[in-house]
């Protein structure tokens, strides 16, 4: 029948849409080839790089010499990566030229005669490159930045050294490096290892810096930085530790890098493995394409991490500094063999950020830092794609440098530490580092080292978390007190879709806290979809905390009695338990629940709990919740205060706008609080806000933090009158971060997409990394099909794989949105058809009803 057919179509469309929403986004296309390490027929032991760097001319030329040993039965030619480099001459150890071919990407050198296993080979290559596409970056003064000091720096990760000198550009091989760099007087050249000498160059007005590293490294860790940098020595023994900054930034450098010596001492003590290299230095450079890069013994850092006293109130460089330092062990001393196993570099460095936090800050802040890392991974898993940590399926290596590699990798290492205990975990890492020092590893090498030290099989752990498993558990917690048996009945359920994620085997810590403060600690194992545990207790508990410190990488639903949740948010001994209770109460209405959150907001000594309680009150969004937040708008800790201001933006009321306006006009000791206040003010969507925010566009300061917040506030306001004023900040005369904020803000004006696209169209010509990356990341938010052409242009012009990937993701995002729009339209048409059919059927039935006159 027609009605049944209409319902059938309706159900089919609904089912299809639900399936599309449920299915994970693919990390790569199905036909993406698997990636493996390249062959190594010749093991190069020594790399000597003699170069002259013309900073103003944006050019580098010189000679690279390789010395190595043949590994195969017979070799007739040698291969090098050399992308868009001019190869001038190749000659062997005796000075005779060798025949070579170069297709613009790969250099093949014909040997004088076949070489056999064990034979020694020496080859030298004269080369030149100007304006390299990647790998070597020149930062120069220009009309928009006439006072910017000229300097230059290299960046090899993941495989970008090939763009400025011929090399074996893969992490699966290591060699000792010797760099002799000729630079103009007034500039220094910084590189790996120890500075052996500085002497006059053959050309007048030049100097040669002679650097040598005694231990082997992969090519991507070779660095060269040139510029008028000044050094600040931090200590000389047992090896030199220092940092380099451009003149005038010495005090900012101390705020950023000041505790590096203490970090080194802590990591050495924690691991039982000494720092491996001749020195440790850091240099802050302009327009860096990463946060930092862990070049062996000589880390390059973005100058964005340098900050003034006001920023130091609630900004720290130490997560970045500790991350890159940890790489000197994990990534440099021991290096992943292929990028498929890159978590052995990045997962460790990410977790060691938190270990340094654990050393110098509170346990609450250590746990909260891990929670933030988990959230970063969860956002990627839910919003972009899901994949296993180890994967060989990628187009470019940079594709795998994501939150699965970093934050999930670090979270998995923490769970491994909790599973093994500190003695076994760190003892096993010591064995791992000593066993594989100066060599390459894959994930099974780590597993075997830990198993051998701890006498435990870790196959299941690595299978479900690292090697094959994708996703994470979603856990539902329910419980009640049984007075007859004297037991707490705890039910744990894994609610994740088992078609998209595995059923996890999970060790779960549960702690019951009794009225007198006694804690009953239990270790349980969850291995089924749903299990009920009966915990014997002497009396009804005040609270029961499951995974009290947030050790497990999981999402949680707490279906516990509300009185217990209210007790937990105020009295639980662990910040993560209080935060979990706050999140649960934030999903429930009721005066008592809101009041409990209000009590916790003002009273909790942990700023991270206060910040999360403020978020929960913001989600409740009642008058009572607003009043409680308003009372705490000036909390003493800047990070907690920032969260309160953010939460107040959830009220689109004149009262909220007036309160936030007062706060913004008054200013704040913290740049970040002031910026968040501006954003929250915009989110109130009140008409008077436009002029207030416009009036704050002159608030300059560290990294343009406040003005970026004001632009984000204008974007949240959605008043199209602001578009032209925001567009002004796209100009290259402005700070990079301010330009990126302007991009981000403009792409929030979905209703004015044609106008925004007209503004942004010419800016696809700007290929600077941060700008292009932000353009690619935000254009998709407009949801307009006309943005696809701009994104294709951005992708075509990009060299950095991150920009290409973001552009491709945005194109897919727009395509999915357009398809969803068509699906919604089809569903609407089905509903209209069904409505018409029901009306016709009703009319037919009414016509067939007997009239009163015809009734018997």
mmCIF file of N, CA and C in Angstrom, residues 300-412:
data_model
loop_
_atom_site.group_PDB
_atom_site.id
_atom_site.type_symbol
_atom_site.label_atom_id
_atom_site.label_comp_id
_atom_site.label_asym_id
_atom_site.label_seq_id
_atom_site.Cartn_x
_atom_site.Cartn_y
_atom_site.Cartn_z
ATOM 1 N N UNK A 300 65.550 22.760 17.967
ATOM 2 C CA UNK A 300 65.012 24.004 17.432
ATOM 3 C C UNK A 300 63.616 24.216 18.026
ATOM 4 N N UNK A 301 63.370 25.427 18.546
ATOM 5 C CA UNK A 301 62.080 25.760 19.142
ATOM 6 C C UNK A 301 61.472 26.942 18.408
ATOM 7 N N UNK A 302 60.146 26.994 18.386
ATOM 8 C CA UNK A 302 59.485 28.173 17.846
ATOM 9 C C UNK A 302 59.695 29.359 18.773
ATOM 10 N N UNK A 303 59.907 30.534 18.196
ATOM 11 C CA UNK A 303 60.053 31.711 19.044
ATOM 12 C C UNK A 303 58.720 32.130 19.656
ATOM 13 N N UNK A 304 57.628 31.501 19.258
ATOM 14 C CA UNK A 304 56.340 31.776 19.876
ATOM 15 C C UNK A 304 56.311 31.332 21.333
ATOM 16 N N UNK A 305 57.207 30.431 21.701
ATOM 17 C CA UNK A 305 57.240 29.962 23.084
ATOM 18 C C UNK A 305 57.935 30.955 24.012
ATOM 19 N N UNK A 306 58.685 31.905 23.470
ATOM 20 C CA UNK A 306 59.285 32.953 24.295
ATOM 21 C C UNK A 306 58.180 33.885 24.785
ATOM 22 N N UNK A 307 58.239 34.255 26.062
ATOM 23 C CA UNK A 307 57.127 35.032 26.603
ATOM 24 C C UNK A 307 57.575 35.981 27.697
ATOM 25 N N UNK A 308 56.746 36.999 27.925
ATOM 26 C CA UNK A 308 57.082 38.033 28.897
ATOM 27 C C UNK A 308 56.526 37.676 30.273
ATOM 28 N N UNK A 309 56.723 38.576 31.232
ATOM 29 C CA UNK A 309 56.322 38.306 32.616
ATOM 30 C C UNK A 309 54.810 38.139 32.742
ATOM 31 N N UNK A 310 54.051 38.935 32.026
ATOM 32 C CA UNK A 310 52.597 38.834 32.130
ATOM 33 C C UNK A 310 52.112 37.490 31.612
ATOM 34 N N UNK A 311 52.666 37.042 30.511
ATOM 35 C CA UNK A 311 52.268 35.735 29.976
ATOM 36 C C UNK A 311 52.645 34.609 30.924
ATOM 37 N N UNK A 312 53.731 34.825 31.666
ATOM 38 C CA UNK A 312 54.237 33.772 32.555
ATOM 39 C C UNK A 312 53.277 33.465 33.703
ATOM 40 N N UNK A 313 52.292 34.314 33.904
ATOM 41 C CA UNK A 313 51.294 34.071 34.952
ATOM 42 C C UNK A 313 50.606 32.727 34.749
ATOM 43 N N UNK A 314 50.224 32.442 33.508
ATOM 44 C CA UNK A 314 49.510 31.188 33.257
ATOM 45 C C UNK A 314 49.899 30.528 31.943
ATOM 46 N N UNK A 315 51.093 30.846 31.453
ATOM 47 C CA UNK A 315 51.631 30.141 30.291
ATOM 48 C C UNK A 315 53.007 29.609 30.647
ATOM 49 N N UNK A 316 53.293 28.394 30.219
ATOM 50 C CA UNK A 316 54.599 27.793 30.468
ATOM 51 C C UNK A 316 55.113 27.131 29.200
ATOM 52 N N UNK A 317 56.400 27.288 28.946
ATOM 53 C CA UNK A 317 57.053 26.584 27.840
ATOM 54 C C UNK A 317 57.477 25.178 28.228
ATOM 55 N N UNK A 318 57.338 24.831 29.492
ATOM 56 C CA UNK A 318 57.935 23.579 29.962
ATOM 57 C C UNK A 318 57.338 22.319 29.333
ATOM 58 N N UNK A 319 56.047 22.270 28.997
ATOM 59 C CA UNK A 319 55.588 21.087 28.256
ATOM 60 C C UNK A 319 56.341 20.891 26.939
ATOM 61 N N UNK A 320 56.546 21.985 26.201
ATOM 62 C CA UNK A 320 57.287 21.893 24.944
ATOM 63 C C UNK A 320 58.747 21.535 25.191
ATOM 64 N N UNK A 321 59.378 22.211 26.142
ATOM 65 C CA UNK A 321 60.799 21.984 26.409
ATOM 66 C C UNK A 321 61.030 20.547 26.881
ATOM 67 N N UNK A 322 60.203 20.062 27.807
ATOM 68 C CA UNK A 322 60.374 18.701 28.323
ATOM 69 C C UNK A 322 60.082 17.662 27.254
ATOM 70 N N UNK A 323 59.137 17.942 26.379
ATOM 71 C CA UNK A 323 58.813 17.029 25.268
ATOM 72 C C UNK A 323 60.021 16.842 24.355
ATOM 73 N N UNK A 324 60.607 17.948 23.909
ATOM 74 C CA UNK A 324 61.725 17.844 22.974
ATOM 75 C C UNK A 324 62.959 17.251 23.655
ATOM 76 N N UNK A 325 63.149 17.553 24.924
ATOM 77 C CA UNK A 325 64.269 16.970 25.650
ATOM 78 C C UNK A 325 64.113 15.456 25.760
ATOM 79 N N UNK A 326 62.922 14.980 26.036
ATOM 80 C CA UNK A 326 62.696 13.533 26.160
ATOM 81 C C UNK A 326 63.062 12.804 24.871
ATOM 82 N N UNK A 327 62.912 13.479 23.747
ATOM 83 C CA UNK A 327 63.274 12.870 22.458
ATOM 84 C C UNK A 327 64.769 12.542 22.374
ATOM 85 N N UNK A 328 65.583 13.210 23.155
ATOM 86 C CA UNK A 328 67.014 12.907 23.081
ATOM 87 C C UNK A 328 67.268 11.442 23.449
ATOM 88 N N UNK A 329 66.370 10.855 24.233
ATOM 89 C CA UNK A 329 66.419 9.422 24.514
ATOM 90 C C UNK A 329 65.505 8.653 23.553
ATOM 91 N N UNK A 330 64.253 9.107 23.447
ATOM 92 C CA UNK A 330 63.241 8.397 22.673
ATOM 93 C C UNK A 330 63.031 9.108 21.336
ATOM 94 N N UNK A 331 63.740 8.632 20.320
ATOM 95 C CA UNK A 331 63.674 9.254 19.002
ATOM 96 C C UNK A 331 65.057 9.536 18.457
ATOM 97 N N UNK A 332 65.964 9.982 19.340
ATOM 98 C CA UNK A 332 67.321 10.303 18.908
ATOM 99 C C UNK A 332 68.283 9.159 19.224
ATOM 100 N N UNK A 333 68.428 8.831 20.516
ATOM 101 C CA UNK A 333 69.277 7.707 20.900
ATOM 102 C C UNK A 333 68.710 6.402 20.346
ATOM 103 N N UNK A 334 67.421 6.210 20.506
ATOM 104 C CA UNK A 334 66.704 5.056 19.951
ATOM 105 C C UNK A 334 65.628 5.611 19.022
ATOM 106 N N UNK A 335 65.640 5.184 17.771
ATOM 107 C CA UNK A 335 64.806 5.797 16.735
ATOM 108 C C UNK A 335 63.889 4.761 16.099
ATOM 109 N N UNK A 336 62.634 5.158 15.876
ATOM 110 C CA UNK A 336 61.713 4.262 15.167
ATOM 111 C C UNK A 336 62.282 3.935 13.783
ATOM 112 N N UNK A 337 62.105 2.683 13.382
ATOM 113 C CA UNK A 337 62.667 2.240 12.099
ATOM 114 C C UNK A 337 61.877 2.808 10.923
ATOM 115 N N UNK A 338 60.576 2.892 11.078
ATOM 116 C CA UNK A 338 59.722 3.532 10.071
ATOM 117 C C UNK A 338 58.719 4.405 10.811
ATOM 118 N N UNK A 339 58.101 5.321 10.086
ATOM 119 C CA UNK A 339 57.142 6.226 10.722
ATOM 120 C C UNK A 339 55.878 5.495 11.140
ATOM 121 N N UNK A 340 55.660 4.295 10.641
ATOM 122 C CA UNK A 340 54.530 3.495 11.118
ATOM 123 C C UNK A 340 54.618 3.270 12.616
ATOM 124 N N UNK A 341 55.839 3.240 13.143
ATOM 125 C CA UNK A 341 56.072 3.036 14.576
ATOM 126 C C UNK A 341 56.500 4.340 15.247
ATOM 127 N N UNK A 342 56.070 5.458 14.691
ATOM 128 C CA UNK A 342 56.483 6.760 15.198
ATOM 129 C C UNK A 342 56.042 7.045 16.623
ATOM 130 N N UNK A 343 55.085 6.277 17.139
ATOM 131 C CA UNK A 343 54.672 6.503 18.524
ATOM 132 C C UNK A 343 55.801 6.206 19.501
ATOM 133 N N UNK A 344 56.775 5.388 19.076
ATOM 134 C CA UNK A 344 57.931 5.117 19.924
ATOM 135 C C UNK A 344 58.773 6.373 20.114
ATOM 136 N N UNK A 345 58.636 7.324 19.202
ATOM 137 C CA UNK A 345 59.240 8.652 19.379
ATOM 138 C C UNK A 345 58.270 9.581 20.104
ATOM 139 N N UNK A 346 57.099 9.788 19.494
ATOM 140 C CA UNK A 346 56.208 10.854 19.945
ATOM 141 C C UNK A 346 55.362 10.478 21.153
ATOM 142 N N UNK A 347 54.953 9.229 21.256
ATOM 143 C CA UNK A 347 54.181 8.827 22.429
ATOM 144 C C UNK A 347 54.998 8.982 23.695
ATOM 145 N N UNK A 348 56.266 8.579 23.629
ATOM 146 C CA UNK A 348 57.138 8.720 24.796
ATOM 147 C C UNK A 348 57.365 10.188 25.139
ATOM 148 N N UNK A 349 57.663 11.007 24.149
ATOM 149 C CA UNK A 349 57.923 12.419 24.435
ATOM 150 C C UNK A 349 56.685 13.087 25.034
ATOM 151 N N UNK A 350 55.506 12.713 24.536
ATOM 152 C CA UNK A 350 54.266 13.285 25.072
ATOM 153 C C UNK A 350 54.056 12.853 26.519
ATOM 154 N N UNK A 351 54.316 11.577 26.819
ATOM 155 C CA UNK A 351 54.128 11.129 28.200
ATOM 156 C C UNK A 351 55.183 11.730 29.126
ATOM 157 N N UNK A 352 56.385 11.928 28.616
ATOM 158 C CA UNK A 352 57.422 12.495 29.470
ATOM 159 C C UNK A 352 57.168 13.970 29.785
ATOM 160 N N UNK A 353 56.388 14.669 28.965
ATOM 161 C CA UNK A 353 55.892 15.980 29.372
ATOM 162 C C UNK A 353 55.162 15.864 30.708
ATOM 163 N N UNK A 354 54.283 14.851 30.773
ATOM 164 C CA UNK A 354 53.482 14.672 31.979
ATOM 165 C C UNK A 354 54.336 14.194 33.147
ATOM 166 N N UNK A 355 55.349 13.390 32.877
ATOM 167 C CA UNK A 355 56.222 12.936 33.956
ATOM 168 C C UNK A 355 56.979 14.120 34.570
ATOM 169 N N UNK A 356 57.396 15.062 33.737
ATOM 170 C CA UNK A 356 58.027 16.264 34.292
ATOM 171 C C UNK A 356 57.004 17.054 35.117
ATOM 172 N N UNK A 357 55.775 17.124 34.656
ATOM 173 C CA UNK A 357 54.727 17.794 35.426
ATOM 174 C C UNK A 357 54.516 17.089 36.774
ATOM 175 N N UNK A 358 54.560 15.757 36.735
ATOM 176 C CA UNK A 358 54.417 14.989 37.967
ATOM 177 C C UNK A 358 55.553 15.308 38.940
ATOM 178 N N UNK A 359 56.736 15.555 38.409
ATOM 179 C CA UNK A 359 57.900 15.831 39.244
ATOM 180 C C UNK A 359 57.820 17.192 39.922
ATOM 181 N N UNK A 360 57.314 18.203 39.234
ATOM 182 C CA UNK A 360 57.438 19.573 39.749
ATOM 183 C C UNK A 360 56.102 20.191 40.150
ATOM 184 N N UNK A 361 54.999 19.556 39.820
ATOM 185 C CA UNK A 361 53.704 20.121 40.171
ATOM 186 C C UNK A 361 52.933 19.124 41.044
ATOM 187 N N UNK A 362 51.665 19.369 41.264
ATOM 188 C CA UNK A 362 50.878 18.515 42.145
ATOM 189 C C UNK A 362 50.396 17.272 41.412
ATOM 190 N N UNK A 363 49.984 16.280 42.198
ATOM 191 C CA UNK A 363 49.415 15.071 41.599
ATOM 192 C C UNK A 363 48.164 15.408 40.799
ATOM 193 N N UNK A 364 47.367 16.379 41.302
ATOM 194 C CA UNK A 364 46.166 16.783 40.573
ATOM 195 C C UNK A 364 46.520 17.330 39.198
ATOM 196 N N UNK A 365 47.558 18.143 39.119
ATOM 197 C CA UNK A 365 47.930 18.740 37.833
ATOM 198 C C UNK A 365 48.512 17.685 36.890
ATOM 199 N N UNK A 366 49.227 16.715 37.436
ATOM 200 C CA UNK A 366 49.702 15.600 36.623
ATOM 201 C C UNK A 366 48.525 14.846 36.019
ATOM 202 N N UNK A 367 47.543 14.516 36.848
ATOM 203 C CA UNK A 367 46.381 13.782 36.355
ATOM 204 C C UNK A 367 45.572 14.621 35.359
ATOM 205 N N UNK A 368 45.461 15.908 35.637
ATOM 206 C CA UNK A 368 44.674 16.766 34.755
ATOM 207 C C UNK A 368 45.365 16.953 33.403
ATOM 208 N N UNK A 369 46.688 17.045 33.419
ATOM 209 C CA UNK A 369 47.413 17.133 32.154
ATOM 210 C C UNK A 369 47.157 15.908 31.290
ATOM 211 N N UNK A 370 47.118 14.734 31.924
ATOM 212 C CA UNK A 370 46.824 13.511 31.167
ATOM 213 C C UNK A 370 45.392 13.524 30.646
ATOM 214 N N UNK A 371 44.459 14.047 31.449
ATOM 215 C CA UNK A 371 43.073 14.145 30.992
ATOM 216 C C UNK A 371 42.972 15.029 29.759
ATOM 217 N N UNK A 372 43.693 16.139 29.760
ATOM 218 C CA UNK A 372 43.660 17.026 28.592
ATOM 219 C C UNK A 372 44.226 16.325 27.358
ATOM 220 N N UNK A 373 45.272 15.532 27.554
ATOM 221 C CA UNK A 373 45.834 14.776 26.435
ATOM 222 C C UNK A 373 44.817 13.762 25.913
ATOM 223 N N UNK A 374 44.127 13.081 26.814
ATOM 224 C CA UNK A 374 43.099 12.139 26.396
ATOM 225 C C UNK A 374 42.019 12.840 25.580
ATOM 226 N N UNK A 375 41.633 14.008 26.011
ATOM 227 C CA UNK A 375 40.578 14.737 25.293
ATOM 228 C C UNK A 375 41.013 15.126 23.884
ATOM 229 N N UNK A 376 42.290 15.448 23.747
ATOM 230 C CA UNK A 376 42.792 15.779 22.409
ATOM 231 C C UNK A 376 42.654 14.571 21.481
ATOM 232 N N UNK A 377 43.041 13.401 21.979
ATOM 233 C CA UNK A 377 42.873 12.184 21.173
ATOM 234 C C UNK A 377 41.402 11.912 20.901
ATOM 235 N N UNK A 378 40.548 12.000 21.931
ATOM 236 C CA UNK A 378 39.128 11.682 21.768
ATOM 237 C C UNK A 378 38.480 12.603 20.737
ATOM 238 N N UNK A 379 38.878 13.865 20.716
ATOM 239 C CA UNK A 379 38.325 14.801 19.736
ATOM 240 C C UNK A 379 38.686 14.376 18.319
ATOM 241 N N UNK A 380 39.919 13.929 18.126
ATOM 242 C CA UNK A 380 40.315 13.462 16.797
ATOM 243 C C UNK A 380 39.590 12.173 16.436
ATOM 244 N N UNK A 381 39.485 11.259 17.387
ATOM 245 C CA UNK A 381 38.821 9.984 17.134
ATOM 246 C C UNK A 381 37.357 10.196 16.766
ATOM 247 N N UNK A 382 36.698 11.117 17.432
ATOM 248 C CA UNK A 382 35.284 11.347 17.180
ATOM 249 C C UNK A 382 35.043 12.277 15.994
ATOM 250 N N UNK A 383 35.959 13.210 15.770
ATOM 251 C CA UNK A 383 35.705 14.228 14.767
ATOM 252 C C UNK A 383 36.383 14.030 13.431
ATOM 253 N N UNK A 384 37.533 13.296 13.418
ATOM 254 C CA UNK A 384 38.254 13.164 12.154
ATOM 255 C C UNK A 384 38.291 11.717 11.679
ATOM 256 N N UNK A 385 38.924 10.843 12.444
ATOM 257 C CA UNK A 385 39.043 9.450 12.025
ATOM 258 C C UNK A 385 39.484 8.607 13.200
ATOM 259 N N UNK A 386 39.422 7.311 13.013
ATOM 260 C CA UNK A 386 39.892 6.348 14.005
ATOM 261 C C UNK A 386 40.883 5.424 13.316
ATOM 262 N N UNK A 387 41.992 5.158 13.989
ATOM 263 C CA UNK A 387 42.981 4.241 13.441
ATOM 264 C C UNK A 387 43.739 3.572 14.571
ATOM 265 N N UNK A 388 44.466 2.515 14.263
ATOM 266 C CA UNK A 388 45.361 1.929 15.242
ATOM 267 C C UNK A 388 46.599 2.817 15.363
ATOM 268 N N UNK A 389 47.262 2.750 16.496
ATOM 269 C CA UNK A 389 48.449 3.581 16.690
ATOM 270 C C UNK A 389 49.517 3.222 15.668
ATOM 271 N N UNK A 390 49.758 1.940 15.470
ATOM 272 C CA UNK A 390 50.718 1.486 14.464
ATOM 273 C C UNK A 390 49.970 1.234 13.162
ATOM 274 N N UNK A 391 50.353 1.920 12.114
ATOM 275 C CA UNK A 391 49.748 1.683 10.804
ATOM 276 C C UNK A 391 50.761 1.971 9.711
ATOM 277 N N UNK A 392 50.769 1.138 8.703
ATOM 278 C CA UNK A 392 51.632 1.361 7.543
ATOM 279 C C UNK A 392 50.875 2.007 6.389
ATOM 280 N N UNK A 393 49.599 2.264 6.595
ATOM 281 C CA UNK A 393 48.788 2.788 5.498
ATOM 282 C C UNK A 393 48.717 4.317 5.613
ATOM 283 N N UNK A 394 49.574 4.976 4.857
ATOM 284 C CA UNK A 394 49.540 6.434 4.801
ATOM 285 C C UNK A 394 50.135 6.882 3.474
ATOM 286 N N UNK A 395 49.795 8.106 3.067
ATOM 287 C CA UNK A 395 50.305 8.654 1.806
ATOM 288 C C UNK A 395 51.669 9.288 2.042
ATOM 289 N N UNK A 396 51.744 10.183 3.009
ATOM 290 C CA UNK A 396 52.995 10.818 3.396
ATOM 291 C C UNK A 396 53.238 10.548 4.874
ATOM 292 N N UNK A 397 54.480 10.453 5.294
ATOM 293 C CA UNK A 397 54.743 10.174 6.715
ATOM 294 C C UNK A 397 54.074 11.154 7.661
ATOM 295 N N UNK A 398 53.982 12.419 7.251
ATOM 296 C CA UNK A 398 53.415 13.418 8.151
ATOM 297 C C UNK A 398 51.967 13.110 8.482
ATOM 298 N N UNK A 399 51.303 12.276 7.697
ATOM 299 C CA UNK A 399 49.902 11.924 7.956
ATOM 300 C C UNK A 399 49.726 11.281 9.323
ATOM 301 N N UNK A 400 50.725 10.521 9.776
ATOM 302 C CA UNK A 400 50.566 9.803 11.043
ATOM 303 C C UNK A 400 50.965 10.646 12.254
ATOM 304 N N UNK A 401 51.432 11.858 12.036
ATOM 305 C CA UNK A 401 51.809 12.716 13.160
ATOM 306 C C UNK A 401 50.552 13.416 13.679
ATOM 307 N N UNK A 402 49.780 12.684 14.443
ATOM 308 C CA UNK A 402 48.465 13.154 14.870
ATOM 309 C C UNK A 402 48.245 12.828 16.340
ATOM 310 N N UNK A 403 47.021 13.015 16.803
ATOM 311 C CA UNK A 403 46.726 12.774 18.216
ATOM 312 C C UNK A 403 46.753 11.295 18.567
ATOM 313 N N UNK A 404 46.576 10.414 17.594
ATOM 314 C CA UNK A 404 46.734 8.983 17.874
ATOM 315 C C UNK A 404 48.195 8.670 18.194
ATOM 316 N N UNK A 405 49.108 9.312 17.463
ATOM 317 C CA UNK A 405 50.536 9.067 17.670
ATOM 318 C C UNK A 405 51.023 9.701 18.969
ATOM 319 N N UNK A 406 50.635 10.934 19.210
ATOM 320 C CA UNK A 406 51.123 11.683 20.361
ATOM 321 C C UNK A 406 50.302 11.367 21.621
ATOM 322 N N UNK A 407 49.081 11.904 21.675
ATOM 323 C CA UNK A 407 48.312 11.848 22.918
ATOM 324 C C UNK A 407 47.817 10.444 23.240
ATOM 325 N N UNK A 408 47.334 9.702 22.250
ATOM 326 C CA UNK A 408 46.932 8.332 22.570
ATOM 327 C C UNK A 408 48.165 7.506 22.924
ATOM 328 N N UNK A 409 49.253 7.706 22.185
ATOM 329 C CA UNK A 409 50.480 6.991 22.503
ATOM 330 C C UNK A 409 50.928 7.239 23.933
ATOM 331 N N UNK A 410 50.891 8.502 24.371
ATOM 332 C CA UNK A 410 51.271 8.823 25.736
ATOM 333 C C UNK A 410 50.319 8.221 26.751
ATOM 334 N N UNK A 411 49.023 8.231 26.450
ATOM 335 C CA UNK A 411 48.030 7.660 27.365
ATOM 336 C C UNK A 411 48.219 6.159 27.509
ATOM 337 N N UNK A 412 48.565 5.499 26.424
ATOM 338 C CA UNK A 412 48.807 4.055 26.473
ATOM 339 C C UNK A 412 50.038 3.747 27.323
#
